[in-house]
CSV table of C-alpha atoms and ligand atoms in Angstrom, one decimal:
chain,number,residue,atom,x,y,z
A,1,MET,CA,0.0,0.0,0.0
A,2,ASN,CA,1.4,3.3,-1.0
A,3,ILE,CA,1.2,6.0,1.8
A,4,GLU,CA,4.0,8.3,0.6
A,5,LYS,CA,1.8,11.4,0.6
A,6,SER,CA,0.6,10.7,4.2
A,7,LYS,CA,4.2,10.1,5.3
A,8,LYS,CA,5.3,13.4,3.8
A,9,GLU,CA,2.4,15.2,5.4
A,10,PHE,CA,3.1,13.6,8.8
A,11,ALA,CA,6.7,14.8,8.6
A,12,ARG,CA,5.4,18.3,7.8
A,13,ALA,CA,2.8,18.2,10.6
A,14,GLN,CA,5.4,17.1,13.2
A,15,GLU,CA,7.3,20.4,12.6
A,16,VAL,CA,4.4,22.5,13.9
A,17,ILE,CA,2.0,20.2,15.8
A,18,PRO,CA,3.3,18.2,18.8
A,19,GLY,CA,3.7,14.6,17.6
A,20,GLY,CA,2.1,15.7,14.3
A,21,VAL,CA,-1.5,15.1,15.7
A,22,ASN,CA,-4.1,17.0,17.6
A,23,SER,CA,-5.0,13.9,19.7
A,24,PRO,CA,-2.3,11.4,20.6
A,25,VAL,CA,-3.9,8.1,19.8
A,26,ARG,CA,-4.2,9.2,16.2
A,27,ALA,CA,-0.4,9.0,15.8
A,28,PHE,CA,-0.3,5.2,15.2
A,29,LYS,CA,2.6,5.2,17.7
A,30,SER,CA,1.5,2.0,19.6
A,31,VAL,CA,1.1,0.1,16.3
A,32,LYS,CA,4.4,1.5,15.1
A,33,GLY,CA,3.1,3.1,12.0
A,34,SER,CA,2.6,6.4,10.2
A,35,PRO,CA,-0.9,7.8,10.4
A,36,LEU,CA,-3.0,8.1,7.3
A,37,PHE,CA,-4.0,11.6,6.4
A,38,ILE,CA,-7.6,11.6,5.4
A,39,LYS,CA,-9.0,13.3,2.3
A,40,LYS,CA,-12.7,12.5,2.5
A,41,ALA,CA,-15.2,10.0,3.8
A,42,LYS,CA,-18.7,9.1,2.8
A,43,GLY,CA,-21.0,6.4,4.2
A,44,SER,CA,-18.9,3.5,5.4
A,45,LYS,CA,-15.8,4.4,3.4
A,46,ILE,CA,-12.8,6.6,4.2
A,47,GLU,CA,-10.2,7.7,1.7
A,48,ASP,CA,-6.6,8.9,2.5
A,49,ILE,CA,-4.6,11.4,0.5
A,50,ASP,CA,-2.8,8.7,-1.4
A,51,GLY,CA,-6.1,7.5,-2.8
A,52,ASN,CA,-6.4,4.3,-0.6
A,53,THR,CA,-10.0,3.5,0.4
A,54,PHE,CA,-10.9,1.7,3.6
A,55,ILE,CA,-14.1,0.4,5.2
A,56,ASP,CA,-14.1,2.5,8.4
A,57,PHE,CA,-14.7,0.8,11.7
A,58,VAL,CA,-13.4,3.8,13.8
A,59,GLY,CA,-16.2,6.2,12.8
A,60,SER,CA,-14.3,9.2,14.3
A,61,TRP,CA,-14.1,7.2,17.5
A,62,GLY,CA,-17.8,6.8,17.8
A,63,PRO,CA,-19.8,9.8,16.5
A,64,MET,CA,-20.5,8.5,13.0
A,65,ILE,CA,-23.3,6.1,13.9
A,66,LEU,CA,-25.1,7.0,10.7
A,67,GLY,CA,-21.9,6.7,8.6
A,68,HIS,CA,-19.9,9.6,7.2
A,69,ALA,CA,-21.5,12.7,5.8
A,70,PRO,CA,-25.2,11.6,5.6
A,71,ASP,CA,-27.0,13.9,3.2
A,72,MET,CA,-29.6,14.9,5.9
A,73,ILE,CA,-26.8,16.1,8.2
A,74,ILE,CA,-24.9,17.9,5.5
A,75,ASP,CA,-28.2,19.7,4.5
A,76,ALA,CA,-29.0,20.6,8.1
A,77,ILE,CA,-25.5,22.1,8.6
A,78,THR,CA,-25.5,23.9,5.3
A,79,ASP,CA,-28.9,25.3,5.9
A,80,ALA,CA,-27.9,26.5,9.5
A,81,ALA,CA,-24.7,28.0,8.3
A,82,GLN,CA,-26.6,30.3,5.8
A,83,ARG,CA,-28.1,32.0,8.9
A,84,GLY,CA,-24.9,32.4,10.8
A,85,THR,CA,-22.4,30.2,12.5
A,86,SER,CA,-22.5,31.5,16.1
A,87,TYR,CA,-24.5,34.1,18.0
A,88,GLY,CA,-23.6,33.7,21.7
A,89,ALA,CA,-27.3,34.1,22.4
A,90,PRO,CA,-30.2,31.7,22.9
A,91,THR,CA,-31.8,29.9,19.9
A,92,ILE,CA,-35.0,27.8,19.6
A,93,ILE,CA,-33.0,24.8,18.3
A,94,GLU,CA,-31.2,24.6,21.7
A,95,SER,CA,-34.5,24.1,23.5
A,96,GLU,CA,-35.6,21.5,20.8
A,97,MET,CA,-32.4,19.6,21.3
A,98,ALA,CA,-32.7,19.7,25.1
A,99,GLU,CA,-36.4,18.6,24.9
A,100,LEU,CA,-35.4,15.6,22.8
A,101,ILE,CA,-32.5,14.6,25.0
A,102,CYS,CA,-34.8,14.8,28.1
A,103,LYS,CA,-37.3,12.7,26.3
A,104,MET,CA,-34.9,10.0,25.1
A,105,VAL,CA,-32.4,9.7,28.0
A,106,PRO,CA,-34.5,8.3,30.9
A,107,SER,CA,-32.8,9.9,33.9
A,108,VAL,CA,-32.2,13.4,32.3
A,109,GLU,CA,-34.7,16.0,33.4
A,110,LYS,CA,-32.6,19.1,32.4
A,111,VAL,CA,-29.5,19.3,30.2
A,112,ARG,CA,-26.7,21.8,29.5
A,113,MET,CA,-24.9,21.8,26.2
A,114,VAL,CA,-21.1,22.2,26.0
A,115,ASN,CA,-18.5,21.6,23.3
A,116,SER,CA,-16.9,18.3,24.0
A,117,GLY,CA,-17.1,15.2,26.2
A,118,THR,CA,-14.2,16.4,28.3
A,119,GLU,CA,-16.0,19.6,29.0
A,120,ALA,CA,-19.1,17.6,30.0
A,121,THR,CA,-17.3,15.4,32.5
A,122,MET,CA,-15.3,18.3,34.0
A,123,SER,CA,-18.5,20.3,34.5
A,124,ALA,CA,-20.4,17.3,35.8
A,125,ILE,CA,-18.0,16.6,38.6
A,126,ARG,CA,-17.8,20.3,39.5
A,127,LEU,CA,-21.6,20.2,39.8
A,128,ALA,CA,-21.5,17.0,41.8
A,129,ARG,CA,-19.0,18.6,44.2
A,130,GLY,CA,-21.1,21.8,44.5
A,131,TYR,CA,-24.3,19.8,45.1
A,132,THR,CA,-22.9,17.4,47.7
A,133,LYS,CA,-20.4,19.9,49.2
A,134,ARG,CA,-17.8,17.0,49.1
A,135,GLU,CA,-14.5,16.9,47.3
A,136,LYS,CA,-13.5,13.4,46.3
A,137,ILE,CA,-14.6,11.4,43.3
A,138,VAL,CA,-14.3,7.7,42.5
A,139,LYS,CA,-13.2,6.6,39.0
A,140,PHE,CA,-12.2,3.2,37.7
A,141,ALA,CA,-8.8,2.2,36.5
A,142,GLY,CA,-8.8,2.1,32.7
A,143,CYS,CA,-11.9,4.3,32.3
A,144,TYR,CA,-11.4,7.5,30.4
A,145,HIS,CA,-13.4,10.6,30.9
A,146,GLY,CA,-11.6,13.0,28.7
A,147,HIS,CA,-8.4,14.9,29.7
A,148,GLY,CA,-9.6,17.0,32.7
A,149,ASP,CA,-7.0,17.0,35.5
A,150,SER,CA,-9.2,14.9,37.9
A,151,PHE,CA,-9.5,12.1,35.4
A,152,LEU,CA,-5.9,11.6,34.3
A,153,ILE,CA,-5.4,9.2,37.1
A,154,LYS,CA,-5.1,5.6,35.8
A,155,ALA,CA,-6.8,6.8,32.7
A,156,GLY,CA,-7.7,4.7,29.6
A,157,SER,CA,-7.7,5.5,25.9
A,158,GLY,CA,-4.6,7.2,24.5
A,159,ALA,CA,-3.1,7.4,28.0
A,160,ILE,CA,-2.8,3.7,28.4
A,161,THR,CA,-2.1,3.2,24.7
A,162,LEU,CA,1.0,5.3,25.2
A,163,GLY,CA,1.8,4.1,28.7
A,164,LEU,CA,1.0,7.4,30.3
A,165,PRO,CA,-2.0,6.7,32.6
A,166,ASP,CA,-1.0,9.4,35.1
A,167,SER,CA,0.0,12.7,33.5
A,168,PRO,CA,2.6,15.1,34.7
A,169,GLY,CA,1.0,18.5,35.1
A,170,VAL,CA,-1.8,17.1,37.3
A,171,THR,CA,-1.0,18.6,40.7
A,172,LYS,CA,-0.9,16.4,43.9
A,173,SER,CA,-3.7,18.4,45.4
A,174,ILE,CA,-6.0,17.5,42.5
A,175,ALA,CA,-4.8,13.9,42.3
A,176,ILE,CA,-5.5,13.4,46.0
A,177,ASP,CA,-9.2,13.9,45.4
A,178,THR,CA,-9.5,11.2,42.8
A,179,LEU,CA,-9.9,7.7,44.2
A,180,THR,CA,-9.6,4.8,41.9
A,181,ALA,CA,-11.4,1.5,42.1
A,182,ASP,CA,-11.4,-1.6,39.9
A,183,TYR,CA,-14.0,-2.0,37.2
A,184,ASN,CA,-16.4,-4.8,37.8
A,185,ASN,CA,-15.2,-5.1,41.4
A,186,ILE,CA,-17.8,-3.7,43.8
A,187,GLU,CA,-15.8,-4.6,46.9
A,188,SER,CA,-13.1,-2.2,45.7
A,189,VAL,CA,-15.7,0.5,45.7
A,190,GLU,CA,-17.1,-0.5,49.1
A,191,ARG,CA,-13.6,-0.3,50.6
A,192,LEU,CA,-13.2,3.3,49.4
A,193,PHE,CA,-16.6,4.3,50.8
A,194,SER,CA,-16.0,2.7,54.1
A,195,GLU,CA,-12.7,4.7,54.3
A,196,TYR,CA,-13.8,8.1,52.9
A,197,LYS,CA,-17.6,7.9,53.7
A,198,ASP,CA,-19.0,11.4,53.6
A,199,GLN,CA,-16.0,12.9,51.6
A,200,ILE,CA,-17.0,11.3,48.3
A,201,ALA,CA,-19.1,13.5,46.0
A,202,ALA,CA,-19.6,11.1,43.2
A,203,ILE,CA,-18.7,7.9,41.3
A,204,ILE,CA,-18.1,8.5,37.6
A,205,VAL,CA,-18.1,5.4,35.4
A,206,GLU,CA,-18.3,4.4,31.8
A,207,PRO,CA,-21.3,2.1,32.1
A,208,VAL,CA,-19.7,0.0,29.4
A,209,ALA,CA,-16.0,0.7,29.4
A,210,GLY,CA,-14.9,1.6,25.9
A,211,ASN,CA,-11.5,3.2,26.5
A,212,MET,CA,-9.5,0.1,27.7
A,213,GLY,CA,-11.0,-1.7,24.8
A,214,VAL,CA,-14.6,-2.7,25.4
A,215,VAL,CA,-15.2,-4.2,28.9
A,216,VAL,CA,-18.7,-5.3,29.7
A,217,PRO,CA,-20.2,-4.6,33.1
A,218,ASN,CA,-20.9,-7.8,35.0
A,219,ALA,CA,-24.5,-8.5,36.1
A,220,GLY,CA,-25.2,-6.3,39.2
A,221,PHE,CA,-22.1,-4.1,38.9
A,222,LEU,CA,-24.0,-0.9,37.8
A,223,GLN,CA,-26.8,-1.6,40.2
A,224,GLY,CA,-24.2,-2.1,42.9
A,225,LEU,CA,-22.8,1.4,42.2
A,226,ARG,CA,-26.3,2.8,42.3
A,227,ASP,CA,-27.0,1.2,45.7
A,228,ILE,CA,-23.7,2.2,47.3
A,229,THR,CA,-24.0,5.9,46.1
A,230,LYS,CA,-27.5,6.0,47.5
A,231,LYS,CA,-26.4,4.5,50.8
A,232,TYR,CA,-23.6,7.1,51.3
A,233,GLY,CA,-25.4,10.2,49.8
A,234,ALA,CA,-23.0,10.4,46.8
A,235,LEU,CA,-24.0,11.0,43.2
A,236,LEU,CA,-23.7,8.4,40.4
A,237,ILE,CA,-22.5,9.8,37.1
A,238,PHE,CA,-22.7,7.7,34.0
A,239,ASP,CA,-20.2,8.9,31.4
A,240,GLU,CA,-22.2,8.0,28.3
A,241,VAL,CA,-20.0,10.0,25.8
A,242,ILE,CA,-19.6,6.7,23.9
A,243,THR,CA,-22.6,4.6,25.0
A,244,GLY,CA,-25.2,7.5,24.7
A,245,PHE,CA,-27.4,6.9,21.7
A,246,ARG,CA,-25.2,4.0,20.7
A,247,LEU,CA,-26.6,1.1,22.8
A,248,ALA,CA,-30.1,2.4,22.8
A,249,LYS,CA,-32.0,5.7,22.3
A,250,GLY,CA,-31.6,6.1,26.1
A,251,GLY,CA,-28.0,4.9,26.2
A,252,ALA,CA,-26.6,2.4,28.7
A,253,GLN,CA,-29.0,3.5,31.4
A,254,GLU,CA,-31.9,2.3,29.3
A,255,TYR,CA,-30.0,-0.8,28.1
A,256,TYR,CA,-29.2,-1.9,31.7
A,257,GLY,CA,-32.1,-0.3,33.5
A,258,VAL,CA,-29.9,1.6,36.0
A,259,MET,CA,-30.5,5.3,36.5
A,260,PRO,CA,-27.7,7.7,37.3
A,261,ASP,CA,-28.1,11.1,38.9
A,262,LEU,CA,-26.1,12.8,36.2
A,263,THR,CA,-25.2,11.7,32.6
A,264,THR,CA,-22.4,13.1,30.4
A,265,LEU,CA,-22.9,12.9,26.6
A,266,GLY,CA,-20.9,13.7,23.5
A,267,LYS,CA,-19.8,12.2,20.2
A,268,ILE,CA,-23.1,11.0,18.7
A,269,ILE,CA,-25.2,14.0,19.9
A,270,GLY,CA,-23.1,16.3,17.7
A,271,GLY,CA,-23.8,14.4,14.5
A,272,GLY,CA,-20.0,14.7,13.8
A,273,LEU,CA,-19.6,18.2,15.0
A,274,PRO,CA,-17.9,19.1,18.3
A,275,VAL,CA,-20.5,18.8,21.1
A,276,GLY,CA,-20.9,17.6,24.6
A,277,ALA,CA,-23.7,17.8,27.1
A,278,TYR,CA,-24.4,16.9,30.7
A,279,GLY,CA,-27.8,16.5,32.3
A,280,GLY,CA,-29.7,14.8,35.1
A,281,ARG,CA,-32.0,15.4,38.0
A,282,LYS,CA,-33.6,18.8,38.0
A,283,ASP,CA,-32.7,19.6,41.6
A,284,ILE,CA,-29.0,19.0,40.8
A,285,MET,CA,-29.0,20.8,37.4
A,286,ASP,CA,-30.7,23.8,39.0
A,287,MET,CA,-27.6,24.4,41.0
A,288,LEU,CA,-25.9,25.7,37.8
A,289,ALA,CA,-25.5,29.4,37.1
A,290,PRO,CA,-27.4,31.6,36.4
A,291,LEU,CA,-30.0,29.8,38.7
A,292,GLY,CA,-27.5,28.5,41.2
A,293,PRO,CA,-23.9,29.1,42.4
A,294,VAL,CA,-22.0,26.4,40.4
A,295,TYR,CA,-20.4,28.2,37.5
A,296,GLN,CA,-20.0,26.9,33.9
A,297,ALA,CA,-20.2,28.7,30.6
A,298,GLY,CA,-19.1,28.6,27.0
A,299,THR,CA,-19.0,31.1,24.0
A,300,LEU,CA,-19.7,28.3,21.5
A,301,SER,CA,-22.0,26.2,23.7
A,302,GLY,CA,-25.2,25.3,21.9
A,303,ASN,CA,-23.6,26.3,18.6
A,304,PRO,CA,-26.3,26.5,15.8
A,305,LEU,CA,-24.3,24.2,13.4
A,306,ALA,CA,-23.7,21.6,16.0
A,307,MET,CA,-27.3,21.8,17.2
A,308,ALA,CA,-28.6,21.4,13.7
A,309,ALA,CA,-26.4,18.3,13.1
A,310,GLY,CA,-27.3,16.8,16.4
A,311,LEU,CA,-31.0,17.4,16.2
A,312,VAL,CA,-31.3,15.7,12.8
A,313,THR,CA,-29.3,12.7,14.2
A,314,LEU,CA,-31.5,12.3,17.4
A,315,LYS,CA,-34.7,12.8,15.4
A,316,TYR,CA,-33.6,9.9,13.1
A,317,PHE,CA,-33.3,7.5,16.1
A,318,ASP,CA,-36.6,8.7,17.4
A,319,SER,CA,-38.4,8.0,14.2
A,320,HIS,CA,-36.7,4.6,13.3
A,321,PRO,CA,-37.8,2.1,15.9
A,322,ASP,CA,-35.7,-0.7,14.3
A,323,PHE,CA,-32.5,1.3,14.3
A,324,TYR,CA,-30.9,-0.4,17.3
A,325,THR,CA,-32.2,-3.9,16.5
A,326,ASN,CA,-30.6,-3.7,13.1
A,327,LEU,CA,-27.3,-2.5,14.5
A,328,GLU,CA,-27.4,-5.3,17.1
A,329,LYS,CA,-28.0,-7.9,14.3
A,330,ASN,CA,-25.0,-6.7,12.3
A,331,ALA,CA,-22.7,-6.4,15.3
A,332,ALA,CA,-23.7,-9.9,16.5
A,333,LYS,CA,-22.8,-11.3,13.0
A,334,VAL,CA,-19.3,-9.6,13.3
A,335,GLU,CA,-18.8,-11.0,16.8
A,336,ALA,CA,-19.7,-14.5,15.7
A,337,GLY,CA,-17.5,-14.2,12.6
A,338,PHE,CA,-14.5,-13.0,14.7
A,339,LYS,CA,-14.9,-15.9,17.1
A,340,ARG,CA,-15.2,-18.4,14.2
A,341,ASN,CA,-12.1,-16.9,12.5
A,342,LEU,CA,-10.1,-17.1,15.7
A,343,ARG,CA,-10.9,-20.8,16.1
A,344,GLU,CA,-10.1,-21.5,12.4
A,345,ALA,CA,-6.8,-19.7,12.6
A,346,GLY,CA,-5.9,-21.3,16.0
A,347,ILE,CA,-5.3,-17.9,17.5
A,348,LYS,CA,-6.3,-17.1,21.1
A,349,GLY,CA,-8.5,-14.1,21.5
A,350,VAL,CA,-11.4,-12.6,23.4
A,351,VAL,CA,-14.2,-10.6,21.7
A,352,ASN,CA,-16.0,-8.2,24.1
A,353,ARG,CA,-19.1,-6.6,22.7
A,354,VAL,CA,-22.2,-4.8,23.8
A,355,GLY,CA,-24.5,-3.6,20.9
A,356,SER,CA,-22.5,-2.0,18.2
A,357,MET,CA,-19.2,-1.5,20.1
A,358,MET,CA,-16.7,-4.2,20.5
A,359,THR,CA,-13.0,-5.1,20.8
A,360,LEU,CA,-11.1,-8.2,19.7
A,361,PHE,CA,-8.3,-8.7,22.3
A,362,PHE,CA,-5.3,-10.9,21.6
A,363,ASN,CA,-5.3,-12.7,24.9
A,364,ASP,CA,-5.1,-16.3,26.2
A,365,LYS,CA,-7.7,-15.7,29.0
A,366,GLU,CA,-11.3,-17.0,28.7
A,367,LYS,CA,-12.8,-13.6,29.6
A,368,LEU,CA,-11.6,-10.1,30.2
A,369,GLU,CA,-13.5,-8.2,32.9
A,370,SER,CA,-11.1,-5.7,34.4
A,371,PHE,CA,-8.3,-3.3,33.6
A,372,ASP,CA,-5.6,-5.6,34.9
A,373,GLU,CA,-6.9,-8.4,32.8
A,374,VAL,CA,-7.1,-6.4,29.5
A,375,MET,CA,-3.6,-5.1,30.1
A,376,THR,CA,-2.3,-8.6,29.7
A,377,SER,CA,-3.3,-8.5,26.0
A,378,ASP,CA,-0.7,-8.9,23.3
A,379,ARG,CA,-0.1,-5.5,21.9
A,380,GLU,CA,2.6,-6.6,19.4
A,381,ARG,CA,0.2,-9.1,17.9
A,382,TYR,CA,-2.5,-6.4,17.7
A,383,ALA,CA,-0.1,-4.1,15.9
A,384,GLU,CA,0.6,-6.8,13.3
A,385,PHE,CA,-3.1,-7.5,13.0
A,386,PHE,CA,-3.9,-3.8,12.6
A,387,HIS,CA,-1.4,-3.4,9.7
A,388,LEU,CA,-2.6,-6.6,8.0
A,389,SER,CA,-6.2,-5.4,8.2
A,390,LEU,CA,-5.2,-2.0,6.8
A,391,GLU,CA,-3.5,-3.7,3.9
A,392,SER,CA,-6.9,-5.5,3.2
A,393,GLY,CA,-8.8,-2.2,3.2
A,394,ILE,CA,-10.1,-2.4,6.8
A,395,TYR,CA,-9.6,0.7,9.0
A,396,LEU,CA,-9.5,-0.2,12.7
A,397,ALA,CA,-8.4,1.8,15.8
A,398,PRO,CA,-4.6,2.0,16.0
A,399,SER,CA,-4.6,0.6,19.5
A,400,GLN,CA,-5.6,-2.6,21.3
A,401,PHE,CA,-7.3,-0.5,24.0
A,402,GLU,CA,-10.0,1.2,21.9
A,403,ALA,CA,-13.4,0.1,20.6
A,404,MET,CA,-14.5,-0.7,17.1
A,405,PHE,CA,-17.9,0.6,16.0
A,406,ILE,CA,-20.4,-0.9,13.6
A,407,ASN,CA,-22.6,1.8,12.2
A,408,ALA,CA,-25.8,2.0,10.1
A,409,SER,CA,-23.9,2.6,6.9
A,410,HIS,CA,-22.1,-0.7,7.0
A,411,SER,CA,-23.7,-2.9,4.3
A,412,ASP,CA,-23.8,-6.7,4.3
A,413,GLU,CA,-21.0,-6.6,1.7
A,414,ASP,CA,-18.9,-4.4,4.1
A,415,LEU,CA,-19.3,-6.8,6.9
A,416,ASP,CA,-18.5,-9.8,4.7
A,417,ASN,CA,-15.4,-8.1,3.5
A,418,LEU,CA,-14.5,-7.3,7.1
A,419,LEU,CA,-14.8,-11.0,8.2
A,420,LYS,CA,-12.9,-12.2,5.1
A,421,ALA,CA,-10.0,-9.7,5.8
A,422,ASN,CA,-10.1,-10.7,9.5
A,423,LEU,CA,-9.6,-14.4,8.7
A,424,GLU,CA,-6.8,-13.6,6.3
A,425,ALA,CA,-5.1,-11.4,8.8
A,426,LEU,CA,-5.4,-13.9,11.6
A,427,LEU,CA,-4.1,-16.7,9.4
A,428,LYS,CA,-1.0,-14.6,8.7
A,429,LEU,CA,-0.2,-13.8,12.3
A,430,LYS,CA,3.1,-15.2,13.6
B,501,HOZ,N1,-9.8,9.5,23.1
B,501,HOZ,C1,-10.3,9.2,21.9
B,501,HOZ,C2,-10.6,7.8,21.7
B,501,HOZ,N2,-11.2,7.1,22.9
B,501,HOZ,C3,-9.4,9.6,20.8
B,501,HOZ,C4,-10.0,10.7,20.0
B,501,HOZ,C5,-9.2,11.1,18.7
B,501,HOZ,O1,-8.0,10.9,18.7
B,501,HOZ,O2,-9.8,11.7,17.8
């Protein structure tokens, strides 16, 4: 595969952009490669500047659940842009968007729009601290909640991919207020609560972990978090930046039937534009300025282009009752195909999946349920597999510790091609 133009552009970018990228995991560092520079994408396909075309299973790390550049979203953005790109004043579409989010996400009674998932999680914990008048938060090792200081403690995603789970620059006084527990281990949470009792403001969790690769919550884990937070008067925050509108219209909370106090959203709600949101119980949300004392603001929050793209996307789910059933059917086919291929190639692996998000881990274990367990996966083998897949026209995340996403634009032919390329790659692995 010729990627000369991408290589040249990467060299150019590295002169003026740290590491040549605006988000670390894009740099292909952990798979020891040179990132592809993208020219365009439509539907399920993405094309690089050398003219190579791939079936895309990254989908911009989650947002592109309808595929790339659906006409209805392009039309909505174009139409909105004619009327101006930002006003810094209220618009009707912000209320429409908020009404739809409150209707679709079961625990959300009021919602505030921001510009990214990171902003949503940062704001949600400030609000939780303001509401409870407590300072500590509990997060889980390997969960990633964006790059806010409080979350860069045993963080997932690019941080573990690059071996940097605790970032310099996070002060001791901030780190001391972040307590870490083990995902799927309710005892580890109980231990923290019995020690810190009324100092813990909130637990924040990815209800399905997506940033250490996909790790599925065991039966009773999320309910256990609900029970323990209730018992100690702390809040439960579901970080649904990935799972929101991906697992169901109402996200993981609808899928698992466990209601958090606050929810953070991002990715899909922006229809591919930069958006985040956080919402939840009215009594908590009403603590926000200008109603209450907890401050949070943003010049571009509720941006008309982003709202237009997001609203069309959410309306689409609302009016297509079979949307998630179809995604589930296709994703189940991929999971079954991956497992069949692993057996046929004689390669040890674990496929973790919920709905349309999944990860194929190269690992000898029977199941992977925690950060420590996924970290035993064979990254060298993933890197080789990644490049073999790329050569066959399959674009996967350049890291063992990320999710792959099936979206509505993937045709039967795309999925058959994926499974064929997957078997070929597995058979070639050393
Ligand atoms: N942290 C994102 C994936 N979980 C990476 C986003 C990006 O590089 O675009």
